[in-house]
Amino acid sequence: MANVAVVGSQWGDEGKGKIVDWLSSRADVVVRFQGGHNAGHTLVINGVVYKLSLLPSGVVRPGKLSVIGNGVVVDPWALLKEIAAIQEKGVEITPDTLLVAENCALILPLHSAVDKAREEARGVNKIGTTGRGIGPAYEDKVARRAIRVCDLADEAVLEHKVEQLLFHHNALLRGLGAEELAKDEVLAQLREVAPKLLPYSAVVWKRLDEARRQGKRILFEGAQGAMLDVDHGTYPFVTSSNTVAGNAAAGSGMGPGAVGHVLGITKAYTTRVGSGPFPTELHDEIGDKIGQRGHEFGTVTGRKRRCGWFDAVMVRQAIKTGGITGIALTKLDVLDGFDELKVCTGYKLNGEVIQHLPAGQTAQAQVEPIYETFEGWSESTQGARSWAQLPAAAIKYVRRIEELIEAPVTLLSTSPERDDTILMRDPFED
Ligand code: IMP
């Protein structure tokens, strides 16, 4: 029996929520290992809608242990608000059911202020961030001046660390002619939130090690997607963490052998929010139709997502760089009723055909997709629960995708409903 990591293989929003929910019903522990409250998952369970950003999806299921690993950047105010909102729906969240790693770096109000101000100053060059302070918080973490969860319990260190943090940030604010931050104010914010957050603080690596030794099933829940990975994505139009499954180990305090099967959640077409290259983007009515049919609006920011054809080159790259062992193909039903469909099988760059997305910003913006065209299907695939219920043209589309991306389709999702899932293999049993 293996543990399972669920990661996005495109630019996020691949429909991880439903798959994670489906898998979390069969896991004992659900762990977030990177990102922060920039992620957005909507879960519908027995008609009740739960909106999650930072909490692991297992939190809504009784008897599961939910863990926020050290790789996550935690905004204590956002976390407490989310906990309260979920508790209001009758879900029990206590320090027995939710653990926050004591070595998580915190997102402070100054981080979201910096994030938004910088985006505005960038103008047309903006990244299109969620404005939640994710980037600035990770910057402080790697610069070794972050305030961490454990610091909230150590008054002497806290004061010194806030001084160090402001030494940096106030120098920048001064340079920009902006108002500086007062140490006492930042300290007061932290002292106020400390007693509310600290009960959840835990030695996560130890608890996960115990769980593993007891043979518990661990589900690692990724956020965003491979093309937003800070190393492997479309840099600089990326998020500030490693989104690939390799980070599930480091971001939770387990060894690489703990991760097990890596399920790459993959949309049957492509979308992205924010700025940056998108080779198969459609600027026509077909792109609009995909967006409308797929309800492609961001969960966190409400932004309209950019839509395009399936890019097999990019997904294959995500599979290789992320160690994805199988994919869950989602939203196939959105493609019902198109006369023809296209899949990108290579790129043209400066007159040459290439089979990968280059790292350079100019090259990424210049690659032209080479398409293979498929006959569409007029039948509905919505709600199909077996392979036999799919039209032949849809089967052909899926089979060709498997061939092109060099990975099997482990799961196929045909509607937002949890049970509308075709299971080819059980990832926990692989
Ligand atoms: P940040 O993570 O807020 O810094 O934003 C950096 C980039 O990642 C932007 O293009 C965002 O739109 C994108 N991004 C961040 N979180 C998500 C997500 O959960 N889904 C899709 N895109 C995301």
Coordinates of N, CA, C and O in Angstrom, one line a residue, residues 15 21-22 119 213 244 255 285 287 292 312 329 366:
G15 N -9.1 20.9 -11.1 CA -10.2 20.2 -10.5 C -9.7 19.2 -9.4 O -10.2 18.2 -9.1
D21 N -11.0 15.2 -2.5 CA -12.1 14.9 -1.6 C -12.4 13.4 -1.8 O -12.5 12.6 -0.8
W22 N -12.4 12.9 -3.0 CA -12.8 11.5 -3.3 C -11.7 10.6 -2.6 O -12.0 9.6 -2.0
E119 N 2.5 44.6 -7.4 CA 1.8 44.3 -8.6 C 1.3 45.5 -9.3 O 1.4 45.6 -10.5
R213 N 4.4 4.8 10.5 CA 4.8 3.5 11.2 C 3.5 2.7 11.6 O 3.6 1.5 11.6
V244 N 5.7 20.8 -7.4 CA 5.8 19.4 -7.8 C 5.8 18.4 -6.6 O 6.1 18.9 -5.5
G255 N 10.7 11.7 4.3 CA 11.6 11.3 3.3 C 11.0 11.1 2.0 O 9.7 10.9 1.9
E285 N -13.9 32.4 -30.3 CA -15.2 31.9 -29.7 C -15.1 30.5 -29.1 O -15.8 30.2 -28.2
G287 N -12.5 29.4 -27.5 CA -11.9 29.6 -26.1 C -13.0 30.1 -25.2 O -13.2 29.6 -24.0
Q292 N -17.0 29.2 -20.8 CA -18.4 29.2 -20.3 C -18.9 27.8 -19.9 O -19.4 27.6 -18.8
A312 N -0.1 18.6 -24.9 CA 0.5 17.3 -24.4 C 2.0 17.5 -24.2 O 2.6 16.8 -23.4
L329 N -7.8 12.6 -15.4 CA -8.3 13.6 -16.4 C -9.7 14.1 -16.0 O -10.6 13.3 -15.8
Q366 N 7.4 32.7 -27.6 CA 7.4 32.6 -29.1 C 7.0 31.2 -29.6 O 6.7 31.1 -30.8

